[in-house]
Amino acid sequence: MKKNKAIILFGLLDILALIFLFFTYGPISYFRDLWITTSMTTMNHRYLAHVLYSDKTIYQVLSENYLKEVEENTDTSQIDFSEIKEQEHYESIYEEQVLKKEEGNDLYKVVPLSGSGYKGHMVVIYDPSRVELAIAEHLGTNGEVLTKMSKRLSFQVGINAGGFADAGGVGSGGIPTGTVIHNGQIIYRGPETGWTGGLIGFTNDHVLMLTKDSPEVAIQNGMRDAVEFGPFLIVNGKRAIARGNGGWGVSSRTVIAQRQDGIVLFFVIDGRQPGHSIGINMVDLTNLLVRYKAYNAANLDGGASTDLVINQQLINKPCGIGGNGERRLPNAWIVK
């Protein structure tokens, strides 16, 4: 009996090994491309690609799956703040989800999102003047989880913003990557992100500005608050050009966007959680943004950093380790 069980066990292991080898090195490139692009666009897990594939294969896959950004800065004059009016008929269900306010709440609305392999939320913010950048209490030393930050600063809605490196050990999250601008001042210059993109922030006139200009020039042009990250997904209504799966694999995503009527959109997509949400790639993510008429939109830090807090309550399911999955963050986009 024991011998038969051992034979069955080894037979199953052989089958699993063959399946693994087929998906990893077989003729269907989907898994290979997904594994490499997802791994190589993380801050700390690029080794996962190198464990299975040669440098040559990784280079080939990345050259076939990428996102080419629009080579423009935001034209802030194209944002025309409009009064939001209730309508009897909307041109689409997506316009109704954005424009039809919830009774008793003129500031924001939460819309659940779901698609092939992903679940998440969109927050519609009707007053862009209420959007600002929040800074961790001990920036440069330790980050701060978003639920704690929300209690300290008493904001209504918050999402994670820029990327970061750990200053005081794994999970400390204290060092922002790139430049951070707050209230028109450069408050931090961290290490380069290594990603495409640039400065993502709001002007004194409450327009979401995406720019490749230097921080000094951005401030001269009216930038009030900003973090440095990317890629830029939509600029002036023009979407980034994607090849293959867009080059970023599938993961949790956080995106900030603004429509041409001035409405600000926060997108938070959960990921890395089989049975709940695997995540979304950049192609499907950009399609989602276009569906809701994003005119300017940029990718923020994602993965285990993806967070949505409303009225001091964690709304999404972060995929970090321990507790409720939250990670310490250096900054956040908030609605006060």
Short mmCIF file of C-alpha atoms in Angstrom, two decimals:
data_model
loop_
_atom_site.label_atom_id
_atom_site.label_comp_id
_atom_site.label_asym_id
_atom_site.label_seq_id
_atom_site.Cartn_x
_atom_site.Cartn_y
_atom_site.Cartn_z
CA MET A 1 0.00 0.00 0.00
CA LYS A 2 2.74 2.45 0.99
CA LYS A 3 4.64 1.57 -2.19
CA ASN A 4 1.57 2.31 -4.31
CA LYS A 5 1.05 5.67 -2.59
CA ALA A 6 4.69 6.59 -3.22
CA ILE A 7 4.35 5.68 -6.91
CA ILE A 8 1.21 7.83 -7.20
CA LEU A 9 2.90 10.74 -5.40
CA PHE A 10 5.99 10.67 -7.62
CA GLY A 11 3.75 10.34 -10.67
CA LEU A 12 1.84 13.48 -9.68
CA LEU A 13 5.10 15.35 -9.06
CA ASP A 14 6.32 14.35 -12.50
CA ILE A 15 3.11 15.61 -14.08
CA LEU A 16 3.38 18.93 -12.21
CA ALA A 17 7.00 19.28 -13.27
CA LEU A 18 6.06 18.67 -16.92
CA ILE A 19 3.26 21.23 -16.70
CA PHE A 20 5.66 23.75 -15.15
CA LEU A 21 8.27 23.16 -17.84
CA PHE A 22 5.65 23.43 -20.59
CA PHE A 23 4.39 26.82 -19.39
CA THR A 24 7.89 28.08 -18.57
CA TYR A 25 9.80 26.98 -21.67
CA GLY A 26 7.11 25.70 -24.05
CA PRO A 27 5.89 27.20 -27.34
CA ILE A 28 3.24 29.42 -25.70
CA SER A 29 4.96 32.65 -24.69
CA TYR A 30 2.17 34.10 -22.52
CA PHE A 31 3.40 32.76 -19.18
CA ARG A 32 7.04 33.55 -19.95
CA ASP A 33 6.21 37.12 -20.96
CA LEU A 34 3.95 37.60 -17.96
CA TRP A 35 6.54 36.23 -15.51
CA ILE A 36 9.42 38.30 -16.86
CA THR A 37 7.58 41.61 -17.27
CA THR A 38 5.93 41.32 -13.86
CA SER A 39 9.19 40.46 -12.09
CA MET A 40 11.39 42.99 -13.86
CA THR A 41 9.12 45.93 -13.02
CA THR A 42 9.23 45.37 -9.27
CA MET A 43 11.67 47.12 -6.96
CA ASN A 44 12.83 44.01 -5.09
CA HIS A 45 11.87 40.87 -7.02
CA ARG A 46 13.72 41.05 -10.33
CA TYR A 47 15.67 37.96 -9.32
CA LEU A 48 12.52 35.91 -10.00
CA ALA A 49 13.01 36.47 -13.72
CA HIS A 50 16.71 35.57 -13.60
CA VAL A 51 15.99 32.34 -11.71
CA LEU A 52 14.15 30.90 -14.73
CA TYR A 53 15.51 32.75 -17.75
CA SER A 54 18.77 33.92 -19.28
CA ASP A 55 19.65 37.59 -19.70
CA LYS A 56 19.18 37.16 -23.46
CA THR A 57 15.63 35.85 -23.04
CA ILE A 58 14.76 38.59 -20.56
CA TYR A 59 16.06 41.26 -22.93
CA GLN A 60 14.09 39.76 -25.83
CA VAL A 61 10.85 39.65 -23.86
CA LEU A 62 11.24 43.22 -22.60
CA SER A 63 11.96 44.43 -26.14
CA GLU A 64 8.70 42.85 -27.33
CA ASN A 65 6.51 44.02 -24.42
CA TYR A 66 6.72 47.69 -23.55
CA LEU A 67 4.83 50.96 -23.15
CA LYS A 68 5.80 54.06 -25.13
CA GLU A 69 4.67 57.22 -23.40
CA VAL A 70 3.29 60.30 -25.13
CA GLU A 71 6.18 62.76 -25.44
CA GLU A 72 4.23 65.74 -24.11
CA ASN A 73 3.65 67.59 -20.87
CA THR A 74 0.13 68.33 -19.69
CA ASP A 75 -1.51 71.28 -21.40
CA THR A 76 -3.23 72.67 -18.32
CA SER A 77 -5.36 75.07 -20.39
CA GLN A 78 -7.33 72.09 -21.73
CA ILE A 79 -8.93 71.34 -18.34
CA ASP A 80 -12.25 73.18 -18.20
CA PHE A 81 -13.86 72.87 -14.79
CA SER A 82 -17.55 72.21 -15.31
CA GLU A 83 -20.49 72.25 -12.97
CA ILE A 84 -21.68 68.70 -12.42
CA LYS A 85 -25.39 68.47 -13.18
CA GLU A 86 -27.74 65.55 -12.73
CA GLN A 87 -29.08 64.23 -16.04
CA GLU A 88 -32.06 62.15 -17.03
CA HIS A 89 -30.06 60.23 -19.59
CA TYR A 90 -26.32 59.53 -19.72
CA GLU A 91 -24.39 58.59 -22.83
CA SER A 92 -23.10 55.41 -21.15
CA ILE A 93 -23.20 53.50 -17.89
CA TYR A 94 -19.65 54.70 -17.27
CA GLU A 95 -20.68 58.35 -17.51
CA GLU A 96 -23.54 57.68 -15.13
CA GLN A 97 -21.15 56.03 -12.66
CA VAL A 98 -18.99 59.16 -12.72
CA LEU A 99 -21.51 62.00 -12.97
CA LYS A 100 -24.42 60.76 -10.87
CA LYS A 101 -23.54 61.71 -7.30
CA GLU A 102 -24.49 59.69 -4.26
CA GLU A 103 -27.22 61.22 -2.17
CA GLY A 104 -25.78 63.30 0.64
CA ASN A 105 -22.18 63.28 -0.66
CA ASP A 106 -21.14 66.03 -3.06
CA LEU A 107 -17.41 65.48 -2.54
CA TYR A 108 -16.73 61.93 -3.75
CA LYS A 109 -18.22 58.64 -4.86
CA VAL A 110 -16.82 55.09 -4.72
CA VAL A 111 -17.42 52.80 -7.71
CA PRO A 112 -16.53 49.08 -7.49
CA LEU A 113 -14.56 47.76 -10.45
CA SER A 114 -14.11 44.23 -11.75
CA GLY A 115 -12.86 42.62 -14.92
CA SER A 116 -10.96 39.62 -16.20
CA GLY A 117 -8.86 38.53 -13.22
CA TYR A 118 -9.12 41.73 -11.21
CA LYS A 119 -11.21 43.61 -8.64
CA GLY A 120 -10.78 47.13 -7.42
CA HIS A 121 -12.31 50.55 -6.81
CA MET A 122 -12.57 53.91 -8.51
CA VAL A 123 -13.06 57.01 -6.39
CA VAL A 124 -14.63 59.97 -8.20
CA ILE A 125 -13.63 63.32 -6.65
CA TYR A 126 -15.86 66.20 -7.72
CA ASP A 127 -13.86 69.01 -6.15
CA PRO A 128 -10.19 68.83 -7.26
CA SER A 129 -9.27 71.68 -4.93
CA ARG A 130 -9.64 69.19 -2.06
CA VAL A 131 -6.88 66.90 -3.42
CA GLU A 132 -3.45 67.34 -1.86
CA LEU A 133 -0.29 65.43 -1.01
CA ALA A 134 0.12 64.08 2.51
CA ILE A 135 3.59 63.43 3.91
CA ALA A 136 4.63 60.71 6.37
CA GLU A 137 5.34 62.02 9.84
CA HIS A 138 8.99 60.87 9.78
CA LEU A 139 9.85 61.26 6.10
CA GLY A 140 13.37 60.04 5.30
CA THR A 141 13.44 57.71 8.30
CA ASN A 142 10.19 55.76 8.42
CA GLY A 143 7.07 55.66 6.34
CA GLU A 144 3.55 55.55 7.73
CA VAL A 145 0.68 53.18 6.99
CA LEU A 146 -2.24 54.92 5.32
CA THR A 147 -4.81 54.10 8.02
CA LYS A 148 -2.58 55.67 10.68
CA MET A 149 -1.90 58.68 8.44
CA SER A 150 -5.64 59.14 7.94
CA LYS A 151 -6.26 59.27 11.69
CA ARG A 152 -3.44 61.78 12.20
CA LEU A 153 -4.49 64.08 9.35
CA SER A 154 -8.27 63.43 9.36
CA PHE A 155 -8.68 63.11 5.61
CA GLN A 156 -11.70 61.54 3.95
CA VAL A 157 -10.03 59.60 1.10
CA GLY A 158 -6.44 58.51 0.61
CA ILE A 159 -4.38 56.41 -1.81
CA ASN A 160 -0.67 55.61 -1.91
CA ALA A 161 1.44 57.91 -4.08
CA GLY A 162 5.16 57.70 -4.91
CA GLY A 163 7.67 54.87 -4.73
CA PHE A 164 10.16 54.39 -1.94
CA ALA A 165 13.15 52.58 -0.56
CA ASP A 166 13.45 51.23 2.97
CA ALA A 167 15.57 53.44 5.24
CA GLY A 168 15.37 51.65 8.58
CA GLY A 169 15.20 48.02 7.50
CA VAL A 170 12.75 45.98 5.47
CA GLY A 171 9.29 47.53 5.47
CA SER A 172 10.29 50.91 6.92
CA GLY A 173 9.40 52.72 3.68
CA GLY A 174 11.02 56.01 4.62
CA ILE A 175 12.98 57.14 1.54
CA PRO A 176 10.92 58.43 -1.40
CA THR A 177 12.26 57.65 -4.86
CA GLY A 178 12.67 60.71 -7.03
CA THR A 179 11.61 64.22 -6.11
CA VAL A 180 8.77 65.19 -3.78
CA ILE A 181 7.20 68.66 -4.03
CA HIS A 182 4.92 69.92 -1.27
CA ASN A 183 3.25 73.32 -1.13
CA GLY A 184 5.42 74.57 -3.97
CA GLN A 185 8.70 73.53 -2.33
CA ILE A 186 11.09 70.66 -3.03
CA ILE A 187 11.08 68.78 0.27
CA TYR A 188 12.95 65.64 -0.77
CA ARG A 189 15.26 64.41 -3.50
CA GLY A 190 15.50 60.65 -3.32
CA PRO A 191 17.27 58.12 -5.52
CA GLU A 192 16.13 57.88 -9.14
CA THR A 193 13.12 55.67 -9.70
CA GLY A 194 14.57 53.85 -12.71
CA TRP A 195 11.11 53.92 -14.31
CA THR A 196 9.64 55.98 -17.09
CA GLY A 197 7.39 58.83 -16.12
CA GLY A 198 8.25 62.05 -14.33
CA LEU A 199 6.54 64.47 -11.98
CA ILE A 200 2.91 63.71 -11.17
CA GLY A 201 1.08 66.38 -9.26
CA PHE A 202 -1.36 69.26 -9.00
CA THR A 203 -0.95 72.89 -9.86
CA ASN A 204 -2.11 75.84 -7.79
CA ASP A 205 -5.15 75.85 -10.09
CA HIS A 206 -5.97 72.22 -9.18
CA VAL A 207 -5.02 70.70 -12.52
CA LEU A 208 -3.29 67.33 -12.62
CA MET A 209 0.07 68.08 -14.26
CA LEU A 210 2.26 65.36 -15.76
CA THR A 211 5.65 66.70 -16.77
CA LYS A 212 9.17 65.62 -17.65
CA ASP A 213 10.49 69.06 -16.75
CA SER A 214 12.84 69.57 -13.82
CA PRO A 215 11.23 70.18 -10.41
CA GLU A 216 12.37 73.80 -10.51
CA VAL A 217 10.70 74.40 -13.89
CA ALA A 218 7.56 72.55 -12.77
CA ILE A 219 7.26 74.80 -9.72
CA GLN A 220 7.72 77.87 -11.91
CA ASN A 221 4.85 76.55 -14.04
CA GLY A 222 2.58 76.34 -11.02
CA MET A 223 3.21 72.86 -9.58
CA ARG A 224 2.00 72.78 -5.96
CA ASP A 225 2.32 69.11 -4.93
CA ALA A 226 4.02 66.27 -6.80
CA VAL A 227 5.73 62.90 -6.59
CA GLU A 228 7.98 61.32 -9.18
CA PHE A 229 6.81 58.05 -10.72
CA GLY A 230 5.22 56.60 -13.84
CA PRO A 231 4.68 55.66 -16.52
CA PHE A 232 2.34 58.33 -17.84
CA LEU A 233 -0.61 56.43 -19.31
CA ILE A 234 -2.60 59.28 -20.87
CA VAL A 235 -1.40 62.81 -21.61
CA ASN A 236 -3.70 65.44 -23.14
CA GLY A 237 -6.15 62.73 -24.11
CA LYS A 238 -3.52 60.68 -25.95
CA ARG A 239 -2.85 57.20 -24.61
CA ALA A 240 0.56 55.58 -24.34
CA ILE A 241 1.32 53.07 -27.11
CA ALA A 242 1.50 49.50 -25.84
CA ARG A 243 3.31 46.56 -27.37
CA GLY A 244 2.54 43.05 -26.21
CA ASN A 245 1.24 43.13 -22.64
CA GLY A 246 2.56 46.66 -22.08
CA GLY A 247 5.76 45.50 -20.42
CA TRP A 248 4.66 45.74 -16.79
CA GLY A 249 3.09 42.33 -16.32
CA VAL A 250 0.07 41.86 -14.07
CA SER A 251 -0.02 43.32 -10.57
CA SER A 252 -1.84 45.57 -8.12
CA ARG A 253 -2.09 49.10 -9.51
CA THR A 254 -2.76 52.60 -8.22
CA VAL A 255 -3.51 55.36 -10.74
CA ILE A 256 -4.38 59.03 -10.44
CA ALA A 257 -6.28 60.70 -13.29
CA GLN A 258 -8.26 63.78 -14.22
CA ARG A 259 -11.00 64.20 -16.78
CA GLN A 260 -11.25 67.22 -19.03
CA ASP A 261 -14.17 68.48 -16.92
CA GLY A 262 -11.83 68.62 -13.91
CA ILE A 263 -13.13 65.56 -12.06
CA VAL A 264 -10.29 63.62 -10.41
CA LEU A 265 -10.29 59.82 -10.45
CA PHE A 266 -8.41 57.48 -8.11
CA PHE A 267 -8.08 53.90 -9.38
CA VAL A 268 -7.02 51.14 -6.99
CA ILE A 269 -6.79 47.58 -8.36
CA ASP A 270 -5.95 44.70 -6.03
CA GLY A 271 -3.52 42.00 -7.12
CA ARG A 272 -1.29 39.02 -6.30
CA GLN A 273 -4.19 37.27 -4.53
CA PRO A 274 -5.54 34.19 -6.35
CA GLY A 275 -9.21 33.73 -5.57
CA HIS A 276 -9.68 37.47 -5.06
CA SER A 277 -7.76 39.50 -7.65
CA ILE A 278 -4.65 38.67 -9.66
CA GLY A 279 -4.16 42.23 -10.89
CA ILE A 280 -4.23 44.08 -14.18
CA ASN A 281 -1.76 44.79 -16.98
CA MET A 282 -1.07 48.23 -18.44
CA VAL A 283 -3.06 47.58 -21.62
CA ASP A 284 -6.27 46.70 -19.77
CA LEU A 285 -5.61 49.45 -17.23
CA THR A 286 -5.34 52.11 -19.93
CA ASN A 287 -8.52 50.78 -21.55
CA LEU A 288 -10.23 51.21 -18.19
CA LEU A 289 -9.01 54.81 -17.95
CA VAL A 290 -10.24 55.62 -21.45
CA ARG A 291 -13.64 54.11 -20.59
CA TYR A 292 -14.04 56.72 -17.82
CA LYS A 293 -12.70 59.56 -20.02
CA ALA A 294 -9.42 60.18 -18.22
CA TYR A 295 -7.66 63.04 -20.03
CA ASN A 296 -4.42 62.88 -18.04
CA ALA A 297 -3.45 59.78 -16.05
CA ALA A 298 -0.34 58.34 -14.47
CA ASN A 299 0.64 55.10 -12.80
CA LEU A 300 1.63 55.42 -9.14
CA ASP A 301 3.47 52.90 -6.98
CA GLY A 302 1.69 49.55 -7.01
CA GLY A 303 2.17 46.00 -5.84
CA ALA A 304 2.05 45.66 -2.07
CA SER A 305 1.89 49.47 -1.76
CA THR A 306 -1.56 49.75 -3.36
CA ASP A 307 -3.88 51.17 -0.70
CA LEU A 308 -7.30 52.82 -0.45
CA VAL A 309 -8.52 54.30 2.83
CA ILE A 310 -11.85 56.08 3.25
CA ASN A 311 -12.87 57.72 6.52
CA GLN A 312 -10.01 55.96 8.32
CA GLN A 313 -11.14 52.53 7.10
CA LEU A 314 -9.11 50.31 4.76
CA ILE A 315 -11.32 49.63 1.73
CA ASN A 316 -9.20 47.45 -0.55
CA LYS A 317 -7.18 44.30 0.15
CA PRO A 318 -3.45 45.14 0.05
CA CYS A 319 -1.12 42.22 -0.69
CA GLY A 320 1.64 43.12 1.77
CA ILE A 321 2.87 40.70 4.41
CA GLY A 322 1.46 40.72 7.92
CA GLY A 323 -1.50 42.43 9.58
CA ASN A 324 -4.01 43.77 7.09
CA GLY A 325 -1.41 43.88 4.31
CA GLU A 326 -0.63 47.61 4.52
CA ARG A 327 2.90 48.89 3.92
CA ARG A 328 4.51 51.99 5.33
CA LEU A 329 4.40 54.79 2.77
CA PRO A 330 6.35 58.04 2.40
CA ASN A 331 3.40 59.99 0.98
CA ALA A 332 -0.19 59.71 -0.20
CA TRP A 333 -2.73 61.54 -2.33
CA ILE A 334 -5.59 62.54 -0.08
CA VAL A 335 -8.96 64.31 -0.17
CA LYS A 336 -9.60 66.53 2.86
#
